[in-house]
């Protein structure tokens, strides 16, 4: 990804220097395991560890690869330059390139997942803080973009919290599923390498041995990993779209923080645009771009082909770097977000009392009026509110049929706002616990 949407810690995971360091560790641990089994001389395995503090020369490896046309062979040649040709002669014994490439990729994905989980924790903390802060801040709920019934801003934050909490669990599961390694040799039969080598390497790298590999680790694991990233990105967009709506001039129930010196428009000095959440919507699209290619990587020919390789070299860093940036940006947006309770009440009262229509409808049916007649009685008054912006309660009190069915006192009682917020505590306990 471009530096504008990148954070250094995640970028470092995908650097050539990090990749070659992981490759080295895989090879060194494999040699160590083979020496433990008596397959290679101990002194040769020990010699490989002489390079444990080496910073591998990326330019030199590229230079060798220009001749060999093979990245793993280029690396092994460079490693032998540090260890010594004779000492390194047992490196990679019985292994195939995919043992190194696939195991390395999964190490990188696990490390990336850990950073992403940290980003999700920041988002969750910000959402919980704002939910508790605005638990009782009343705002109108909307369906189809139209006023529906009252809710609270706290419930809005709480539902996003619950969604992100589910995503955290999904990512933890995806991390676990992709945390496997394979040191099984050509076509995965262990013909030229002992399965105990794989067990040792995986233990040292924090992975589990892949139960059955071919010449590659099965790509359904990676498909699930990237699909999970796509779901998380969609949830980020879900929150971003809500904030973008709230910041519309004619709504203005909430807004991104606008810092001193910030400019909203090159042409119109009055503008305060929701640039951060619009950016998050765009970044979500980039993350989701990785999902279909990852799923298409599942179907490989026989025991291996490399049609997946070029794809993963792109989507691995791009999706994780982008999502990492998006999560951290979202956490900041939520933490600093401005909320305008007065505007929420003003918006709800643009059509005075209209949001109480269902409660009146239910009261009429409970009073013995058929649902069809009750609906007609309520709707004829509600439509006048839409057309003339008059008070819904006053219209009901002037409607002889409604008054006859309910009485004035019962009609007035139906406009108590607390009716709609009485179970907020129950919902909060479900989401956040006692």
XYZ file of C-alpha atoms in Angstrom:
434
model
C 0.000 0.000 0.000
C 0.993 3.614 -0.431
C 2.506 5.338 2.640
C -0.573 7.564 3.017
C -2.612 4.579 4.204
C 0.108 2.594 5.956
C 1.394 2.224 9.498
C 5.041 1.210 10.006
C 4.479 -1.763 12.302
C 2.274 -3.582 9.809
C 4.382 -2.581 6.816
C 7.451 -4.082 8.524
C 5.846 -7.537 8.582
C 5.808 -7.575 4.788
C 9.252 -6.121 4.157
C 11.802 -8.259 2.274
C 14.079 -8.075 5.328
C 11.394 -9.621 7.559
C 10.541 -12.258 4.981
C 14.124 -13.386 4.593
C 14.592 -13.461 8.357
C 11.605 -15.811 8.657
C 12.914 -17.948 5.807
C 16.208 -18.201 7.633
C 14.538 -19.224 10.886
C 12.563 -21.935 9.096
C 15.737 -23.360 7.535
C 17.765 -23.088 10.740
C 15.123 -24.763 12.897
C 14.746 -27.507 10.285
C 18.506 -28.155 10.381
C 18.399 -28.220 14.157
C 15.599 -30.792 14.134
C 17.434 -32.941 11.576
C 20.569 -32.840 13.708
C 18.524 -33.900 16.736
C 17.303 -36.865 14.717
C 20.849 -37.727 13.570
C 20.031 -37.028 9.937
C 22.717 -34.355 9.494
C 25.902 -33.611 11.446
C 25.425 -31.423 14.533
C 28.250 -29.131 13.477
C 26.501 -28.296 10.215
C 23.279 -27.424 12.016
C 25.196 -25.277 14.491
C 26.990 -23.515 11.653
C 23.687 -22.302 10.214
C 23.018 -20.405 13.443
C 26.116 -18.315 12.792
C 23.857 -16.207 10.610
C 21.261 -15.522 13.320
C 22.221 -11.851 13.588
C 22.842 -11.299 9.877
C 20.847 -8.635 8.057
C 20.357 -10.340 4.737
C 21.273 -8.231 1.736
C 18.079 -7.819 -0.296
C 19.936 -6.344 -3.248
C 22.364 -9.277 -3.284
C 19.515 -11.801 -3.211
C 17.811 -9.961 -6.074
C 21.077 -10.056 -7.988
C 21.330 -13.825 -7.578
C 17.673 -14.318 -8.454
C 18.216 -12.416 -11.703
C 20.372 -15.382 -12.720
C 18.610 -18.303 -10.996
C 15.086 -17.074 -11.695
C 14.158 -18.684 -8.346
C 13.714 -16.682 -5.169
C 14.301 -19.474 -2.626
C 17.424 -20.720 -4.380
C 18.694 -17.138 -4.496
C 18.196 -16.832 -0.761
C 19.859 -20.177 -0.030
C 22.836 -19.156 -2.152
C 23.140 -15.910 -0.195
C 22.816 -17.781 3.097
C 25.696 -20.044 2.081
C 27.785 -16.919 1.496
C 27.423 -16.159 5.191
C 27.538 -19.680 6.614
C 30.033 -21.232 4.218
C 29.318 -23.501 1.302
C 30.463 -26.703 2.999
C 28.772 -25.884 6.295
C 25.485 -25.061 4.523
C 25.305 -28.163 2.361
C 22.501 -29.728 4.428
C 20.325 -26.623 4.482
C 16.928 -27.253 2.841
C 17.510 -31.004 2.817
C 14.339 -32.869 1.907
C 12.393 -29.620 1.704
C 10.640 -27.894 -1.141
C 10.257 -24.177 -1.748
C 6.643 -24.179 -0.621
C 7.710 -25.442 2.785
C 9.529 -22.156 3.236
C 7.122 -19.878 1.367
C 3.888 -21.179 2.858
C 5.145 -21.462 6.406
C 6.576 -17.946 6.162
C 3.319 -16.548 4.772
C 1.365 -17.997 7.663
C 3.811 -16.570 10.189
C 3.284 -13.178 8.570
C -0.500 -13.547 8.591
C -0.472 -14.517 12.266
C 1.654 -11.493 13.129
C -0.618 -9.297 11.038
C -3.673 -10.726 12.799
C -2.188 -9.850 16.175
C -1.751 -6.220 15.108
C -5.273 -6.150 13.675
C -6.672 -7.548 16.911
C -4.957 -4.706 18.723
C -6.617 -2.253 16.351
C -9.982 -3.859 16.975
C -9.485 -3.474 20.717
C -8.992 0.267 20.182
C -12.221 0.472 18.186
C -14.117 -1.538 20.789
C -12.832 0.641 23.629
C -13.871 3.813 21.799
C -17.326 2.433 20.971
C -17.933 1.298 24.549
C -16.889 4.660 25.960
C -19.218 6.575 23.641
C -22.063 4.085 24.173
C -21.953 4.560 27.930
C -21.617 8.316 27.505
C -24.755 8.522 25.348
C -26.782 5.614 26.697
C -29.768 7.876 27.336
C -29.230 10.448 24.577
C -32.475 10.145 22.623
C -32.455 10.288 18.841
C -34.883 9.160 16.200
C -34.384 5.743 14.688
C -34.704 5.513 10.930
C -35.741 2.785 8.548
C -35.409 3.319 4.801
C -33.882 6.675 5.776
C -37.275 7.779 7.183
C -38.116 8.600 10.796
C -39.294 5.443 12.563
C -39.337 5.388 16.380
C -37.099 6.811 19.123
C -33.862 5.096 20.054
C -30.712 6.394 21.753
C -27.288 7.328 20.516
C -25.896 4.905 23.069
C -27.764 2.045 21.399
C -26.274 3.090 18.065
C -22.762 2.857 19.483
C -23.639 -0.344 21.346
C -24.825 -2.174 18.240
C -21.622 -1.232 16.455
C -19.703 -2.504 19.485
C -21.528 -5.842 19.332
C -20.819 -6.121 15.611
C -17.132 -5.404 16.083
C -16.955 -7.816 19.009
C -18.268 -10.558 16.732
C -15.649 -9.558 14.184
C -12.931 -9.842 16.803
C -14.028 -13.404 17.514
C -14.055 -14.128 13.795
C -10.522 -12.793 13.424
C -9.304 -14.828 16.388
C -10.742 -17.924 14.732
C -9.228 -16.995 11.373
C -5.858 -16.420 13.041
C -6.030 -19.857 14.619
C -7.046 -21.475 11.355
C -4.205 -19.952 9.349
C -1.555 -20.622 12.018
C -0.235 -23.806 10.442
C 3.091 -24.716 8.896
C 4.226 -27.398 6.468
C 7.713 -28.913 6.180
C 6.555 -31.981 4.288
C 8.673 -31.965 1.143
C 7.652 -32.481 -2.463
C 3.898 -33.241 -2.788
C 3.619 -33.381 0.997
C 4.447 -37.061 1.607
C 7.457 -36.584 3.947
C 9.346 -39.004 1.701
C 12.625 -37.119 2.160
C 12.082 -35.463 5.529
C 10.866 -36.710 8.884
C 7.486 -35.359 10.103
C 9.199 -34.575 13.391
C 11.151 -31.843 11.608
C 7.885 -30.155 10.737
C 6.690 -30.482 14.328
C 9.855 -28.842 15.644
C 9.828 -25.971 13.155
C 6.159 -25.236 13.802
C 6.647 -25.291 17.564
C 9.512 -22.816 17.314
C 7.476 -20.471 15.100
C 4.241 -20.638 17.097
C 2.363 -22.661 14.486
C 0.645 -26.035 14.374
C 1.694 -28.700 11.851
C -0.638 -28.791 8.860
C -2.466 -32.159 9.271
C -2.210 -32.944 5.580
C -0.561 -30.755 3.007
C 0.170 -31.374 -0.626
C 3.142 -29.370 -1.818
C 1.287 -26.378 -0.391
C -0.784 -25.581 2.664
C -4.496 -25.791 1.704
C -5.751 -22.397 0.582
C -9.209 -22.681 2.114
C -7.487 -21.488 5.297
C -6.309 -18.331 3.583
C -9.669 -17.812 1.893
C -11.328 -17.759 5.306
C -8.689 -15.375 6.637
C -9.173 -12.820 3.879
C -12.949 -13.264 3.932
C -12.836 -12.338 7.604
C -10.844 -9.221 6.773
C -13.518 -8.371 4.217
C -16.302 -8.716 6.793
C -14.413 -6.478 9.224
C -13.940 -3.904 6.472
C -17.669 -4.000 5.747
C -18.415 -3.335 9.403
C -16.043 -0.373 9.329
C -17.988 0.952 6.359
C -21.262 0.342 8.203
C -20.123 2.647 11.016
C -18.622 5.174 8.598
C -21.843 5.471 6.590
C -23.853 6.165 9.755
C -21.454 8.924 10.783
C -21.508 10.374 7.270
C -25.285 10.531 7.421
C -25.218 12.202 10.834
C -22.855 14.884 9.545
C -25.143 15.951 6.681
C -26.030 19.631 7.092
C -29.763 18.956 7.289
C -29.195 16.231 9.928
C -26.128 17.305 11.966
C -26.620 14.877 14.827
C -22.925 14.049 14.939
C -19.728 14.939 13.127
C -16.073 14.143 12.778
C -13.824 16.323 14.897
C -12.679 19.354 12.898
C -9.217 20.402 14.043
C -7.798 23.911 14.270
C -6.459 24.936 10.874
C -8.297 22.164 9.030
C -9.831 23.141 5.692
C -12.968 21.476 4.355
C -12.917 22.724 0.785
C -10.510 24.475 -1.536
C -13.417 26.527 -2.917
C -15.932 26.967 -0.063
C -14.472 28.088 3.265
C -17.598 27.169 5.210
C -17.351 23.420 4.492
C -16.795 20.730 7.136
C -16.705 17.522 5.145
C -16.738 13.956 6.585
C -13.443 13.170 4.876
C -12.246 10.545 7.340
C -15.350 8.392 7.170
C -15.561 8.793 3.399
C -11.958 7.610 3.328
C -12.911 4.606 5.480
C -15.631 3.674 2.993
C -13.021 3.685 0.230
C -10.495 1.695 2.254
C -13.157 -0.927 2.987
C -13.555 -1.438 -0.748
C -9.822 -2.037 -1.090
C -9.816 -4.686 1.628
C -12.783 -6.480 0.086
C -10.902 -6.594 -3.220
C -8.770 -9.340 -1.676
C -11.650 -11.669 -0.846
C -12.583 -13.076 -4.262
C -8.950 -13.672 -5.359
C -8.292 -15.470 -2.062
C -11.265 -17.730 -2.693
C -10.166 -18.353 -6.258
C -6.778 -19.454 -4.891
C -8.400 -22.484 -3.230
C -8.632 -24.442 -6.486
C -5.058 -25.412 -7.392
C -3.952 -28.088 -9.839
C -3.136 -31.475 -8.323
C -0.571 -31.226 -5.524
C 0.546 -27.726 -6.430
C 0.680 -24.926 -8.923
C 1.710 -21.322 -8.341
C -1.339 -19.491 -9.644
C -1.981 -18.397 -6.055
C 1.522 -17.048 -5.487
C 1.370 -13.756 -7.350
C -2.062 -13.066 -5.872
C -0.890 -13.541 -2.288
C 2.184 -11.396 -2.781
C -0.277 -8.575 -3.448
C -3.266 -9.225 -1.214
C -1.256 -10.271 1.838
C 0.349 -6.904 2.488
C -2.324 -4.775 0.805
C -5.313 -6.116 2.750
C -3.643 -6.243 6.151
C -1.881 -2.882 5.856
C -5.075 -1.202 4.661
C -7.281 -2.755 7.333
C -4.758 -1.885 10.043
C -4.807 1.752 8.962
C -8.605 1.771 8.738
C -9.107 0.325 12.214
C -6.824 2.879 13.797
C -8.443 5.708 11.866
C -11.904 4.531 12.899
C -10.906 4.351 16.564
C -9.776 7.971 16.382
C -12.928 9.099 14.608
C -15.191 7.525 17.220
C -13.123 8.727 20.156
C -13.175 12.364 19.002
C -16.595 12.369 17.361
C -18.864 15.313 18.139
C -22.438 14.498 19.165
C -25.279 17.052 19.118
C -28.179 15.920 21.372
C -30.187 19.109 20.827
C -30.190 18.560 17.068
C -31.326 14.983 17.617
C -34.408 16.218 19.478
C -35.025 18.956 16.921
C -34.917 16.413 14.095
C -37.307 14.075 15.896
C -39.746 16.937 16.441
C -39.761 18.154 12.846
C -42.945 16.128 12.560
C -44.268 16.618 16.107
C -45.253 13.410 17.851
C -45.294 11.348 14.670
C -42.840 8.757 15.999
C -45.505 7.610 18.495
C -47.871 6.337 15.784
C -47.328 2.636 16.436
C -48.017 3.005 20.132
C -51.355 4.672 19.346
C -52.142 1.947 16.807
C -51.503 -0.792 19.384
C -53.549 1.017 22.004
C -56.514 1.206 19.659
C -56.385 -2.520 18.892
C -56.124 -3.273 22.599
C -59.181 -1.054 23.120
C -61.226 -3.271 20.800
C -60.785 -1.528 17.442
C -59.973 -3.829 14.506
C -56.420 -3.524 13.230
C -57.635 -2.323 9.834
C -59.779 0.430 11.340
C -57.109 1.358 13.884
C -54.496 1.664 11.137
C -56.798 3.893 9.087
C -57.556 6.113 12.089
C -53.893 6.609 12.908
C -52.711 7.008 9.340
C -55.218 9.682 8.382
C -53.890 11.828 11.199
C -50.271 10.917 10.574
C -50.469 11.981 6.928
C -51.643 15.428 8.002
C -48.495 15.733 10.092
C -46.426 14.882 7.023
C -48.236 17.437 4.904
C -48.777 20.338 7.329
C -46.213 19.778 10.123
C -48.983 20.003 12.722
C -48.840 18.251 16.101
C -49.814 14.575 15.929
C -51.151 14.487 19.474
C -53.410 17.503 18.877
C -54.809 15.871 15.764
C -55.593 12.696 17.681
C -57.257 14.661 20.452
C -59.432 16.334 17.794
C -60.366 13.006 16.170
C -63.693 11.888 17.636
C -63.174 8.235 16.717
C -59.784 8.059 18.435
C -61.017 9.900 21.529
C -64.046 7.639 21.743
C -61.831 4.561 21.669
C -59.070 5.736 24.013
C -60.084 8.894 25.863
C -57.957 12.028 26.174
C -55.894 10.847 29.146
C -54.865 7.644 27.402
C -53.951 9.554 24.248
C -51.692 11.921 26.189
C -50.067 8.993 27.988
C -48.999 7.514 24.661
C -46.522 10.376 24.108
C -44.205 9.498 27.010
C -40.648 9.205 25.614
C -39.609 6.888 28.434
C -41.779 4.185 26.894
C -39.213 3.770 24.116
C -36.117 3.761 26.319
C -37.282 1.542 29.180
C -35.271 -1.471 28.054
C -32.000 0.319 27.245
C -30.373 -1.040 30.412
C -31.396 -4.573 29.469
C -29.835 -4.228 26.028
C -26.646 -2.745 27.486
C -26.325 -5.704 29.875
C -26.635 -8.060 26.929
C -23.917 -6.244 25.018
C -21.479 -5.213 27.737
C -22.385 -7.573 30.596
C -23.474 -6.620 34.075
